[in-house]
PDB file of C-alpha atoms in Angstrom:
ATOM      1  CA  MET A   1      -4.020   6.460 -33.403  1.00  0.00           C
ATOM      2  CA  VAL A   2      -7.676   6.035 -32.511  1.00  0.00           C
ATOM      3  CA  ARG A   3      -8.775   6.152 -28.885  1.00  0.00           C
ATOM      4  CA  LEU A   4     -12.407   5.662 -27.895  1.00  0.00           C
ATOM      5  CA  ASP A   5     -13.135   6.131 -24.215  1.00  0.00           C
ATOM      6  CA  LYS A   6     -16.871   6.369 -24.625  1.00  0.00           C
ATOM      7  CA  ILE A   7     -18.838   4.458 -27.246  1.00  0.00           C
ATOM      8  CA  TYR A   8     -22.080   6.408 -27.254  1.00  0.00           C
ATOM      9  CA  THR A   9     -22.086  10.151 -27.808  1.00  0.00           C
ATOM     10  CA  ARG A  10     -25.794  10.903 -28.332  1.00  0.00           C
ATOM     11  CA  THR A  11     -24.817  13.117 -31.271  1.00  0.00           C
ATOM     12  CA  GLY A  12     -26.589  10.812 -33.727  1.00  0.00           C
ATOM     13  CA  ASP A  13     -29.908  10.650 -31.909  1.00  0.00           C
ATOM     14  CA  LYS A  14     -31.450  13.169 -34.301  1.00  0.00           C
ATOM     15  CA  GLY A  15     -30.336  11.418 -37.477  1.00  0.00           C
ATOM     16  CA  GLN A  16     -27.073  13.273 -38.050  1.00  0.00           C
ATOM     17  CA  THR A  17     -23.495  12.054 -38.067  1.00  0.00           C
ATOM     18  CA  SER A  18     -20.131  13.693 -38.566  1.00  0.00           C
ATOM     19  CA  LEU A  19     -17.649  12.934 -41.294  1.00  0.00           C
ATOM     20  CA  SER A  20     -13.952  12.877 -40.403  1.00  0.00           C
ATOM     21  CA  THR A  21     -13.759  16.479 -41.577  1.00  0.00           C
ATOM     22  CA  GLY A  22     -16.244  17.501 -38.857  1.00  0.00           C
ATOM     23  CA  GLU A  23     -18.918  18.181 -41.457  1.00  0.00           C
ATOM     24  CA  LYS A  24     -22.385  17.080 -40.275  1.00  0.00           C
ATOM     25  CA  VAL A  25     -24.527  15.065 -42.681  1.00  0.00           C
ATOM     26  CA  PRO A  26     -27.751  13.086 -42.338  1.00  0.00           C
ATOM     27  CA  LYS A  27     -27.240   9.385 -41.597  1.00  0.00           C
ATOM     28  CA  TRP A  28     -28.941   8.536 -44.903  1.00  0.00           C
ATOM     29  CA  HIS A  29     -26.396  10.597 -46.881  1.00  0.00           C
ATOM     30  CA  PRO A  30     -24.948   8.672 -49.854  1.00  0.00           C
ATOM     31  CA  ARG A  31     -21.436   9.001 -48.386  1.00  0.00           C
ATOM     32  CA  VAL A  32     -22.563   7.383 -45.127  1.00  0.00           C
ATOM     33  CA  ALA A  33     -24.350   4.697 -47.137  1.00  0.00           C
ATOM     34  CA  ALA A  34     -21.142   3.998 -49.067  1.00  0.00           C
ATOM     35  CA  TYR A  35     -18.875   3.595 -46.064  1.00  0.00           C
ATOM     36  CA  GLY A  36     -21.656   1.780 -44.195  1.00  0.00           C
ATOM     37  CA  THR A  37     -21.768  -0.813 -46.960  1.00  0.00           C
ATOM     38  CA  VAL A  38     -17.980  -1.138 -46.742  1.00  0.00           C
ATOM     39  CA  ASP A  39     -18.494  -1.870 -43.028  1.00  0.00           C
ATOM     40  CA  GLU A  40     -21.074  -4.574 -43.882  1.00  0.00           C
ATOM     41  CA  LEU A  41     -18.555  -6.116 -46.269  1.00  0.00           C
ATOM     42  CA  ASN A  42     -15.922  -6.104 -43.543  1.00  0.00           C
ATOM     43  CA  ALA A  43     -18.296  -7.888 -41.146  1.00  0.00           C
ATOM     44  CA  ALA A  44     -19.038 -10.534 -43.796  1.00  0.00           C
ATOM     45  CA  LEU A  45     -15.303 -11.084 -44.222  1.00  0.00           C
ATOM     46  CA  GLY A  46     -15.039 -11.519 -40.454  1.00  0.00           C
ATOM     47  CA  VAL A  47     -17.467 -14.434 -40.747  1.00  0.00           C
ATOM     48  CA  ALA A  48     -15.539 -15.874 -43.708  1.00  0.00           C
ATOM     49  CA  ALA A  49     -12.319 -15.620 -41.700  1.00  0.00           C
ATOM     50  CA  LEU A  50     -13.773 -18.125 -39.219  1.00  0.00           C
ATOM     51  CA  GLU A  51     -13.550 -20.774 -41.946  1.00  0.00           C
ATOM     52  CA  ALA A  52     -10.243 -19.684 -43.484  1.00  0.00           C
ATOM     53  CA  GLY A  53      -6.734 -20.719 -42.631  1.00  0.00           C
ATOM     54  CA  GLY A  54      -3.172 -20.215 -43.841  1.00  0.00           C
ATOM     55  CA  ASP A  55      -2.557 -17.606 -46.527  1.00  0.00           C
ATOM     56  CA  MET A  56      -6.287 -17.099 -47.106  1.00  0.00           C
ATOM     57  CA  LEU A  57      -6.806 -16.062 -43.479  1.00  0.00           C
ATOM     58  CA  ILE A  58      -3.788 -13.740 -43.581  1.00  0.00           C
ATOM     59  CA  GLN A  59      -5.085 -12.135 -46.783  1.00  0.00           C
ATOM     60  CA  ILE A  60      -8.627 -11.741 -45.431  1.00  0.00           C
ATOM     61  CA  ARG A  61      -7.340 -10.058 -42.274  1.00  0.00           C
ATOM     62  CA  ARG A  62      -5.191  -7.699 -44.357  1.00  0.00           C
ATOM     63  CA  ILE A  63      -8.179  -6.879 -46.561  1.00  0.00           C
ATOM     64  CA  GLN A  64     -10.288  -6.180 -43.475  1.00  0.00           C
ATOM     65  CA  ASN A  65      -7.678  -3.646 -42.403  1.00  0.00           C
ATOM     66  CA  ASP A  66      -7.679  -2.176 -45.933  1.00  0.00           C
ATOM     67  CA  LEU A  67     -11.464  -1.846 -45.695  1.00  0.00           C
ATOM     68  CA  PHE A  68     -11.044   0.326 -42.603  1.00  0.00           C
ATOM     69  CA  ASP A  69      -8.631   2.423 -44.689  1.00  0.00           C
ATOM     70  CA  LEU A  70     -11.319   2.626 -47.376  1.00  0.00           C
ATOM     71  CA  GLY A  71     -13.919   3.707 -44.820  1.00  0.00           C
ATOM     72  CA  ALA A  72     -11.566   6.423 -43.574  1.00  0.00           C
ATOM     73  CA  ASP A  73     -10.956   7.532 -47.169  1.00  0.00           C
ATOM     74  CA  LEU A  74     -14.688   7.775 -47.853  1.00  0.00           C
ATOM     75  CA  ALA A  75     -15.384   9.542 -44.543  1.00  0.00           C
ATOM     76  CA  THR A  76     -12.872  12.269 -45.414  1.00  0.00           C
ATOM     77  CA  PRO A  77     -13.960  13.790 -48.737  1.00  0.00           C
ATOM     78  CA  ASP A  78     -11.430  16.079 -50.393  1.00  0.00           C
ATOM     79  CA  ARG A  79     -13.447  19.231 -50.856  1.00  0.00           C
ATOM     80  CA  GLY A  80     -10.339  21.393 -51.201  1.00  0.00           C
ATOM     81  CA  ARG A  81     -10.282  22.496 -47.560  1.00  0.00           C
ATOM     82  CA  VAL A  82      -7.024  22.483 -45.624  1.00  0.00           C
ATOM     83  CA  LEU A  83      -7.155  19.868 -42.858  1.00  0.00           C
ATOM     84  CA  GLU A  84      -4.996  19.714 -39.765  1.00  0.00           C
ATOM     85  CA  TRP A  85      -3.920  16.178 -40.667  1.00  0.00           C
ATOM     86  CA  THR A  86      -3.135  14.154 -43.744  1.00  0.00           C
ATOM     87  CA  PRO A  87      -6.218  12.090 -44.647  1.00  0.00           C
ATOM     88  CA  LEU A  88      -5.795   8.342 -44.958  1.00  0.00           C
ATOM     89  CA  ARG A  89      -6.312   7.298 -48.574  1.00  0.00           C
ATOM     90  CA  ILE A  90      -6.342   4.040 -50.469  1.00  0.00           C
ATOM     91  CA  ILE A  91      -3.145   3.952 -52.521  1.00  0.00           C
ATOM     92  CA  ALA A  92      -2.174   2.199 -55.736  1.00  0.00           C
ATOM     93  CA  THR A  93      -0.067  -0.461 -53.977  1.00  0.00           C
ATOM     94  CA  GLN A  94      -3.177  -1.723 -52.185  1.00  0.00           C
ATOM     95  CA  VAL A  95      -4.816  -2.285 -55.577  1.00  0.00           C
ATOM     96  CA  THR A  96      -1.665  -3.886 -57.006  1.00  0.00           C
ATOM     97  CA  ARG A  97      -1.450  -6.293 -54.058  1.00  0.00           C
ATOM     98  CA  LEU A  98      -4.988  -7.508 -54.787  1.00  0.00           C
ATOM     99  CA  GLU A  99      -4.077  -8.037 -58.447  1.00  0.00           C
ATOM    100  CA  GLU A 100      -0.977 -10.022 -57.500  1.00  0.00           C
ATOM    101  CA  GLU A 101      -2.974 -12.205 -55.110  1.00  0.00           C
ATOM    102  CA  ILE A 102      -5.679 -12.772 -57.738  1.00  0.00           C
ATOM    103  CA  ASP A 103      -3.039 -13.866 -60.259  1.00  0.00           C
ATOM    104  CA  ALA A 104      -1.376 -16.193 -57.719  1.00  0.00           C
ATOM    105  CA  MET A 105      -4.684 -17.839 -56.711  1.00  0.00           C
ATOM    106  CA  ASN A 106      -5.811 -18.138 -60.311  1.00  0.00           C
ATOM    107  CA  GLU A 107      -2.682 -20.037 -61.421  1.00  0.00           C
ATOM    108  CA  SER A 108      -3.985 -23.341 -60.052  1.00  0.00           C
ATOM    109  CA  ILE A 109      -7.656 -22.840 -60.983  1.00  0.00           C
ATOM    110  CA  ALA A 110      -9.029 -24.171 -64.271  1.00  0.00           C
ATOM    111  CA  PRO A 111     -10.655 -21.552 -66.509  1.00  0.00           C
ATOM    112  CA  LEU A 112     -14.418 -21.243 -66.237  1.00  0.00           C
ATOM    113  CA  ASP A 113     -16.571 -23.149 -68.713  1.00  0.00           C
ATOM    114  CA  SER A 114     -19.820 -22.018 -67.080  1.00  0.00           C
ATOM    115  CA  PHE A 115     -21.080 -19.385 -64.700  1.00  0.00           C
ATOM    116  CA  ILE A 116     -20.998 -20.662 -61.143  1.00  0.00           C
ATOM    117  CA  LEU A 117     -23.538 -20.480 -58.352  1.00  0.00           C
ATOM    118  CA  PRO A 118     -22.504 -19.111 -54.966  1.00  0.00           C
ATOM    119  CA  GLY A 119     -21.810 -22.161 -52.849  1.00  0.00           C
ATOM    120  CA  GLY A 120     -19.716 -25.267 -52.678  1.00  0.00           C
ATOM    121  CA  SER A 121     -17.805 -25.053 -49.423  1.00  0.00           C
ATOM    122  CA  ARG A 122     -18.934 -22.949 -46.478  1.00  0.00           C
ATOM    123  CA  LEU A 123     -15.948 -20.611 -46.969  1.00  0.00           C
ATOM    124  CA  ALA A 124     -16.689 -20.220 -50.687  1.00  0.00           C
ATOM    125  CA  ALA A 125     -20.333 -19.364 -49.960  1.00  0.00           C
ATOM    126  CA  GLN A 126     -19.269 -16.756 -47.391  1.00  0.00           C
ATOM    127  CA  LEU A 127     -16.765 -15.236 -49.820  1.00  0.00           C
ATOM    128  CA  HIS A 128     -19.532 -14.974 -52.433  1.00  0.00           C
ATOM    129  CA  VAL A 129     -21.760 -13.163 -49.908  1.00  0.00           C
ATOM    130  CA  ALA A 130     -18.848 -10.782 -49.301  1.00  0.00           C
ATOM    131  CA  ARG A 131     -18.415 -10.384 -53.081  1.00  0.00           C
ATOM    132  CA  THR A 132     -22.029  -9.274 -53.507  1.00  0.00           C
ATOM    133  CA  LEU A 133     -21.657  -6.789 -50.654  1.00  0.00           C
ATOM    134  CA  CYS A 134     -18.481  -5.529 -52.305  1.00  0.00           C
ATOM    135  CA  ARG A 135     -20.382  -4.954 -55.551  1.00  0.00           C
ATOM    136  CA  ARG A 136     -23.055  -3.047 -53.605  1.00  0.00           C
ATOM    137  CA  ALA A 137     -20.345  -0.907 -51.995  1.00  0.00           C
ATOM    138  CA  GLU A 138     -18.889  -0.263 -55.439  1.00  0.00           C
ATOM    139  CA  ARG A 139     -22.278   0.829 -56.803  1.00  0.00           C
ATOM    140  CA  ALA A 140     -22.738   3.177 -53.830  1.00  0.00           C
ATOM    141  CA  MET A 141     -19.258   4.639 -54.337  1.00  0.00           C
ATOM    142  CA  VAL A 142     -19.753   5.140 -58.082  1.00  0.00           C
ATOM    143  CA  GLU A 143     -23.103   6.820 -57.426  1.00  0.00           C
ATOM    144  CA  LEU A 144     -21.473   9.050 -54.800  1.00  0.00           C
ATOM    145  CA  ALA A 145     -18.641   9.967 -57.181  1.00  0.00           C
ATOM    146  CA  SER A 146     -21.189  10.993 -59.823  1.00  0.00           C
ATOM    147  CA  MET A 147     -22.696  13.608 -57.498  1.00  0.00           C
ATOM    148  CA  GLU A 148     -21.612  17.219 -57.446  1.00  0.00           C
ATOM    149  CA  ASN A 149     -18.976  17.953 -54.775  1.00  0.00           C
ATOM    150  CA  GLU A 150     -18.877  14.328 -53.564  1.00  0.00           C
ATOM    151  CA  PRO A 151     -15.371  13.222 -54.581  1.00  0.00           C
ATOM    152  CA  VAL A 152     -14.222   9.618 -54.386  1.00  0.00           C
ATOM    153  CA  THR A 153     -10.609   8.860 -55.241  1.00  0.00           C
ATOM    154  CA  ALA A 154      -9.741   6.819 -58.304  1.00  0.00           C
ATOM    155  CA  GLU A 155      -7.709   4.447 -56.105  1.00  0.00           C
ATOM    156  CA  ALA A 156     -10.693   3.808 -53.824  1.00  0.00           C
ATOM    157  CA  LEU A 157     -12.854   2.950 -56.835  1.00  0.00           C
ATOM    158  CA  ALA A 158     -10.157   0.692 -58.297  1.00  0.00           C
ATOM    159  CA  PHE A 159      -9.658  -1.026 -54.937  1.00  0.00           C
ATOM    160  CA  VAL A 160     -13.313  -1.924 -54.456  1.00  0.00           C
ATOM    161  CA  ASN A 161     -13.580  -3.099 -58.070  1.00  0.00           C
ATOM    162  CA  ARG A 162     -10.509  -5.286 -57.764  1.00  0.00           C
ATOM    163  CA  LEU A 163     -11.624  -6.603 -54.371  1.00  0.00           C
ATOM    164  CA  SER A 164     -14.818  -8.036 -55.865  1.00  0.00           C
ATOM    165  CA  ASP A 165     -12.625  -9.895 -58.378  1.00  0.00           C
ATOM    166  CA  TRP A 166     -10.397 -11.091 -55.518  1.00  0.00           C
ATOM    167  CA  LEU A 167     -13.441 -12.388 -53.629  1.00  0.00           C
ATOM    168  CA  PHE A 168     -14.684 -14.253 -56.707  1.00  0.00           C
ATOM    169  CA  VAL A 169     -11.335 -15.955 -57.288  1.00  0.00           C
ATOM    170  CA  ALA A 170     -10.909 -16.632 -53.555  1.00  0.00           C
ATOM    171  CA  GLY A 171     -14.332 -18.310 -53.579  1.00  0.00           C
ATOM    172  CA  ARG A 172     -13.166 -20.575 -56.378  1.00  0.00           C
ATOM    173  CA  ALA A 173      -9.905 -21.268 -54.532  1.00  0.00           C
ATOM    174  CA  ALA A 174     -11.947 -22.207 -51.440  1.00  0.00           C
ATOM    175  CA  ASN A 175     -13.850 -24.684 -53.625  1.00  0.00           C
ATOM    176  CA  ASN A 176     -10.860 -26.963 -54.081  1.00  0.00           C
ATOM    177  CA  ASP A 177      -9.400 -24.634 -56.725  1.00  0.00           C
ATOM    178  CA  GLY A 178     -12.667 -24.634 -58.639  1.00  0.00           C
ATOM    179  CA  ALA A 179     -13.139 -28.420 -58.683  1.00  0.00           C
ATOM    180  CA  ASP A 180     -16.079 -28.124 -56.265  1.00  0.00           C
ATOM    181  CA  ASP A 181     -17.676 -25.068 -57.886  1.00  0.00           C
ATOM    182  CA  VAL A 182     -21.433 -25.381 -58.352  1.00  0.00           C
ATOM    183  CA  LYS A 183     -22.083 -24.753 -62.029  1.00  0.00           C
ATOM    184  CA  TRP A 184     -25.076 -22.918 -63.387  1.00  0.00           C
ATOM    185  CA  LEU A 185     -27.213 -25.131 -65.608  1.00  0.00           C
ATOM    186  CA  PRO A 186     -29.169 -22.771 -67.870  1.00  0.00           C
ATOM    187  CA  GLY A 187     -32.845 -23.690 -68.040  1.00  0.00           C
ATOM    188  CA  ALA A 188     -32.359 -26.781 -65.858  1.00  0.00           C
ATOM    189  CA  ASN A 189     -35.667 -26.333 -64.027  1.00  0.00           C
ATOM    190  CA  ARG A 190     -38.042 -25.650 -66.904  1.00  0.00           C
TER     191      ARG A 190
END
């Protein structure tokens, strides 16, 4: 369990931060950028949750919790060292749950016949903002994983990829199951 008695520590005043392993890295480190973007995504979902209700609100809140799990996963790279605790990792069932929710939401949504613009309802627009942040987090994680000695688990990568799909479908669901989607009109303003 986490317990924070004091919020400021002054340890970051010189541009360094500590990973969960105790390893010190600069605040601009790609790993910090990756979990920082996950945090931005979580904040965007907090705004979307203000507009959501019912199952959508329950799912968003669960995803926000999963995003903290993802941040913990990213902040604890497996570099082969023995730790005094078992690191929290994204697991396959978290990815599967997203897939099941995508399939359930998608059942009542008509297939796309055009690309759609972010918008429609306020909730849909906020979910699309979250989707773009999710894609940025994914790019940061993939870049991190491509670096030497900067492991990212396969489940974490699958989770963030699937979450962007979930956010897209949830945006359509928030637009009256796609009926209120704003369609892209290619070349409409020439």
